[in-house]
Amino acid sequence: MDNRTLLSSFGKWVGPICTKTFTNAVAECHQDKYTKKLTTTAYLKLFLHAQLHSREGLRHIADDLLCENLQRELGLESISAAQLSRKHNQVDPELLQLVFEQLARLVLSRQGALARRSNIKIIDSTTVTLCLQKYKWAEFRKTKAGIKVHMRLAFVEEGEVIPEKATVTVAKKNDRTQMNELVHEPGVTYVFDRGYIDYAAFDRYCRDGIFFVTRLKSNTHIEPLEELDIPEDSQVAADVLVRIGSQQKKMKHTLRMIQTEDSQGNLLFLVTNRFDLTCDEISEMYRSRWLIETFFKWMKQHLQIKHLYGTSERAVCNQVWISLIAFCLLALVKLETKVEHSLLQLTRWLTKLLWQPSGRWMKQLKKKPSRTSKGRRRKPPQS
């Protein structure tokens, strides 16, 4: 058999990160300059292995090297928990962030027509609560600590999204502080909640050709300018050109405000600088935000992001990036194989066939799901 045939399922899964680009990045930042045993590549593979198996701590991860297959994959026979801790605190989070962003771009580049059609990005954040005694640098409230993962998601297929950009801050950090990192592409429509309201930024977006859809706060001062016609069969109650903000702090540009309801019948006042779409298309675009809430729930349930392996800020950030790398690697396999199975099912089969030839895993993925229904799904909004 050739090397491709003998490649293990684990080797197949981590293959996209084992590139010259990654090794060059490691060399450029001198990450392995004084390393004698645990290289950055081996570290990343080992912690991705820990992600797959939801390992509880560094000692548990160190024990994984009792497996001869893993020893051969990493070029290591053993490692101590102390050595793992040092490496986890030593690796530069920006290096792992780079790996994540490269993988996200690779996923989106393989989307073709859908990726180009749905030029819409969803932005939101989620908070991971931590113990204040252990994570004093991440003080959040008087009795607890926490970090906040700010994320931009892009559509990859009908009803599914993938993170393509993220930042990690302490939980105290206001969402608005991350807008410059997450919102910057002209021609793209960004959908976000009212936590990102920033009039100066909105004026800049209007000037630079950056589109957005968001929800207004209840105390927002609204100056109606002109009522627009609403189709007879529309679910929207009002479509009005407005200017928002108080006399002291008012936007220069005119926006479009749409009054509609959420699934519970609560009133929503949406504003956007897109005047080319129907009011119902704008309303549906905002409702697509539920996908990021679903992603955050999946991430906290199935990625090792709440149970941390280190207490330093660098260790915590590294674990967040490794979790997102693991997700992107799974998404790449699903795209490559074009299977209908869920990412969770892909993960289950991968853990069972980890050191079997990758062909076994691929063959298993090709089996048709016993359950063909995908459940209730919303169509991706049109850009």
PDB file of N, CA and C in Angstrom, residues 204-240:
ATOM      1  N   ARG A 204     -20.055  55.680   9.410  1.00  0.00           N
ATOM      2  CA  ARG A 204     -18.870  55.258   8.660  1.00  0.00           C
ATOM      3  C   ARG A 204     -19.217  54.121   7.693  1.00  0.00           C
ATOM      4  N   TYR A 205     -20.053  53.179   8.130  1.00  0.00           N
ATOM      5  CA  TYR A 205     -20.451  52.072   7.264  1.00  0.00           C
ATOM      6  C   TYR A 205     -21.216  52.597   6.045  1.00  0.00           C
ATOM      7  N   CYS A 206     -22.116  53.567   6.281  1.00  0.00           N
ATOM      8  CA  CYS A 206     -22.885  54.139   5.173  1.00  0.00           C
ATOM      9  C   CYS A 206     -21.946  54.811   4.174  1.00  0.00           C
ATOM     10  N   ARG A 207     -20.936  55.476   4.676  1.00  0.00           N
ATOM     11  CA  ARG A 207     -19.981  56.177   3.815  1.00  0.00           C
ATOM     12  C   ARG A 207     -19.095  55.206   3.033  1.00  0.00           C
ATOM     13  N   ASP A 208     -18.732  54.074   3.679  1.00  0.00           N
ATOM     14  CA  ASP A 208     -17.774  53.135   3.068  1.00  0.00           C
ATOM     15  C   ASP A 208     -18.429  51.987   2.309  1.00  0.00           C
ATOM     16  N   GLY A 209     -19.759  51.989   2.208  1.00  0.00           N
ATOM     17  CA  GLY A 209     -20.428  50.930   1.453  1.00  0.00           C
ATOM     18  C   GLY A 209     -20.523  49.617   2.198  1.00  0.00           C
ATOM     19  N   ILE A 210     -20.507  49.670   3.526  1.00  0.00           N
ATOM     20  CA  ILE A 210     -20.673  48.479   4.362  1.00  0.00           C
ATOM     21  C   ILE A 210     -22.130  48.440   4.821  1.00  0.00           C
ATOM     22  N   PHE A 211     -22.798  47.315   4.594  1.00  0.00           N
ATOM     23  CA  PHE A 211     -24.221  47.207   4.923  1.00  0.00           C
ATOM     24  C   PHE A 211     -24.414  46.532   6.281  1.00  0.00           C
ATOM     25  N   PHE A 212     -25.534  46.847   6.925  1.00  0.00           N
ATOM     26  CA  PHE A 212     -25.829  46.229   8.219  1.00  0.00           C
ATOM     27  C   PHE A 212     -27.332  46.156   8.441  1.00  0.00           C
ATOM     28  N   VAL A 213     -27.724  45.207   9.282  1.00  0.00           N
ATOM     29  CA  VAL A 213     -29.099  45.075   9.776  1.00  0.00           C
ATOM     30  C   VAL A 213     -28.996  44.826  11.268  1.00  0.00           C
ATOM     31  N   THR A 214     -29.679  45.640  12.062  1.00  0.00           N
ATOM     32  CA  THR A 214     -29.608  45.462  13.505  1.00  0.00           C
ATOM     33  C   THR A 214     -30.929  45.868  14.136  1.00  0.00           C
ATOM     34  N   ARG A 215     -31.057  45.614  15.443  1.00  0.00           N
ATOM     35  CA  ARG A 215     -32.270  45.952  16.188  1.00  0.00           C
ATOM     36  C   ARG A 215     -32.005  47.170  17.054  1.00  0.00           C
ATOM     37  N   LEU A 216     -32.960  48.067  17.120  1.00  0.00           N
ATOM     38  CA  LEU A 216     -32.817  49.270  17.928  1.00  0.00           C
ATOM     39  C   LEU A 216     -33.092  49.000  19.403  1.00  0.00           C
ATOM     40  N   LYS A 217     -32.437  49.765  20.260  1.00  0.00           N
ATOM     41  CA  LYS A 217     -32.747  49.731  21.683  1.00  0.00           C
ATOM     42  C   LYS A 217     -34.075  50.434  21.922  1.00  0.00           C
ATOM     43  N   SER A 218     -34.730  50.085  23.040  1.00  0.00           N
ATOM     44  CA  SER A 218     -36.066  50.626  23.321  1.00  0.00           C
ATOM     45  C   SER A 218     -36.051  52.132  23.552  1.00  0.00           C
ATOM     46  N   ASN A 219     -34.907  52.684  23.991  1.00  0.00           N
ATOM     47  CA  ASN A 219     -34.844  54.115  24.297  1.00  0.00           C
ATOM     48  C   ASN A 219     -34.243  54.949  23.158  1.00  0.00           C
ATOM     49  N   THR A 220     -34.116  54.357  21.978  1.00  0.00           N
ATOM     50  CA  THR A 220     -33.529  55.082  20.844  1.00  0.00           C
ATOM     51  C   THR A 220     -34.455  56.210  20.376  1.00  0.00           C
ATOM     52  N   HIS A 221     -33.886  57.377  20.166  1.00  0.00           N
ATOM     53  CA  HIS A 221     -34.659  58.506  19.636  1.00  0.00           C
ATOM     54  C   HIS A 221     -34.759  58.355  18.125  1.00  0.00           C
ATOM     55  N   ILE A 222     -36.002  58.333  17.621  1.00  0.00           N
ATOM     56  CA  ILE A 222     -36.248  58.081  16.189  1.00  0.00           C
ATOM     57  C   ILE A 222     -36.973  59.276  15.578  1.00  0.00           C
ATOM     58  N   GLU A 223     -36.437  59.781  14.481  1.00  0.00           N
ATOM     59  CA  GLU A 223     -37.079  60.871  13.741  1.00  0.00           C
ATOM     60  C   GLU A 223     -37.596  60.317  12.405  1.00  0.00           C
ATOM     61  N   PRO A 224     -38.931  60.106  12.280  1.00  0.00           N
ATOM     62  CA  PRO A 224     -39.483  59.586  11.020  1.00  0.00           C
ATOM     63  C   PRO A 224     -39.340  60.616   9.901  1.00  0.00           C
ATOM     64  N   LEU A 225     -38.994  60.155   8.706  1.00  0.00           N
ATOM     65  CA  LEU A 225     -38.833  61.049   7.562  1.00  0.00           C
ATOM     66  C   LEU A 225     -39.832  60.760   6.446  1.00  0.00           C
ATOM     67  N   GLU A 226     -40.029  59.486   6.147  1.00  0.00           N
ATOM     68  CA  GLU A 226     -40.932  59.122   5.043  1.00  0.00           C
ATOM     69  C   GLU A 226     -41.381  57.675   5.195  1.00  0.00           C
ATOM     70  N   GLU A 227     -42.683  57.438   5.033  1.00  0.00           N
ATOM     71  CA  GLU A 227     -43.220  56.079   5.085  1.00  0.00           C
ATOM     72  C   GLU A 227     -43.125  55.443   3.702  1.00  0.00           C
ATOM     73  N   LEU A 228     -42.695  54.184   3.673  1.00  0.00           N
ATOM     74  CA  LEU A 228     -42.583  53.448   2.418  1.00  0.00           C
ATOM     75  C   LEU A 228     -43.746  52.479   2.284  1.00  0.00           C
ATOM     76  N   ASP A 229     -44.066  52.109   1.053  1.00  0.00           N
ATOM     77  CA  ASP A 229     -45.176  51.188   0.804  1.00  0.00           C
ATOM     78  C   ASP A 229     -44.820  49.781   1.277  1.00  0.00           C
ATOM     79  N   ILE A 230     -45.835  49.075   1.788  1.00  0.00           N
ATOM     80  CA  ILE A 230     -45.663  47.703   2.270  1.00  0.00           C
ATOM     81  C   ILE A 230     -46.529  46.788   1.416  1.00  0.00           C
ATOM     82  N   PRO A 231     -45.985  45.664   0.912  1.00  0.00           N
ATOM     83  CA  PRO A 231     -46.794  44.722   0.125  1.00  0.00           C
ATOM     84  C   PRO A 231     -47.990  44.212   0.929  1.00  0.00           C
ATOM     85  N   GLU A 232     -49.069  43.863   0.244  1.00  0.00           N
ATOM     86  CA  GLU A 232     -50.299  43.435   0.915  1.00  0.00           C
ATOM     87  C   GLU A 232     -50.106  42.188   1.771  1.00  0.00           C
ATOM     88  N   ASP A 233     -49.319  41.235   1.282  1.00  0.00           N
ATOM     89  CA  ASP A 233     -49.137  39.967   2.002  1.00  0.00           C
ATOM     90  C   ASP A 233     -47.944  40.000   2.965  1.00  0.00           C
ATOM     91  N   SER A 234     -47.425  41.187   3.276  1.00  0.00           N
ATOM     92  CA  SER A 234     -46.231  41.310   4.114  1.00  0.00           C
ATOM     93  C   SER A 234     -46.524  41.031   5.584  1.00  0.00           C
ATOM     94  N   GLN A 235     -45.531  40.491   6.283  1.00  0.00           N
ATOM     95  CA  GLN A 235     -45.604  40.270   7.723  1.00  0.00           C
ATOM     96  C   GLN A 235     -45.089  41.496   8.493  1.00  0.00           C
ATOM     97  N   VAL A 236     -44.680  42.508   7.763  1.00  0.00           N
ATOM     98  CA  VAL A 236     -44.105  43.712   8.363  1.00  0.00           C
ATOM     99  C   VAL A 236     -45.206  44.739   8.622  1.00  0.00           C
ATOM    100  N   ALA A 237     -45.138  45.431   9.770  1.00  0.00           N
ATOM    101  CA  ALA A 237     -46.161  46.411  10.147  1.00  0.00           C
ATOM    102  C   ALA A 237     -45.836  47.807   9.643  1.00  0.00           C
ATOM    103  N   ALA A 238     -44.546  48.152   9.509  1.00  0.00           N
ATOM    104  CA  ALA A 238     -44.163  49.492   9.059  1.00  0.00           C
ATOM    105  C   ALA A 238     -42.794  49.453   8.397  1.00  0.00           C
ATOM    106  N   ASP A 239     -42.612  50.336   7.413  1.00  0.00           N
ATOM    107  CA  ASP A 239     -41.338  50.465   6.694  1.00  0.00           C
ATOM    108  C   ASP A 239     -41.122  51.966   6.493  1.00  0.00           C
ATOM    109  N   VAL A 240     -40.184  52.550   7.252  1.00  0.00           N
ATOM    110  CA  VAL A 240     -40.062  54.003   7.324  1.00  0.00           C
ATOM    111  C   VAL A 240     -38.606  54.432   7.172  1.00  0.00           C
TER     112      VAL A 240
END
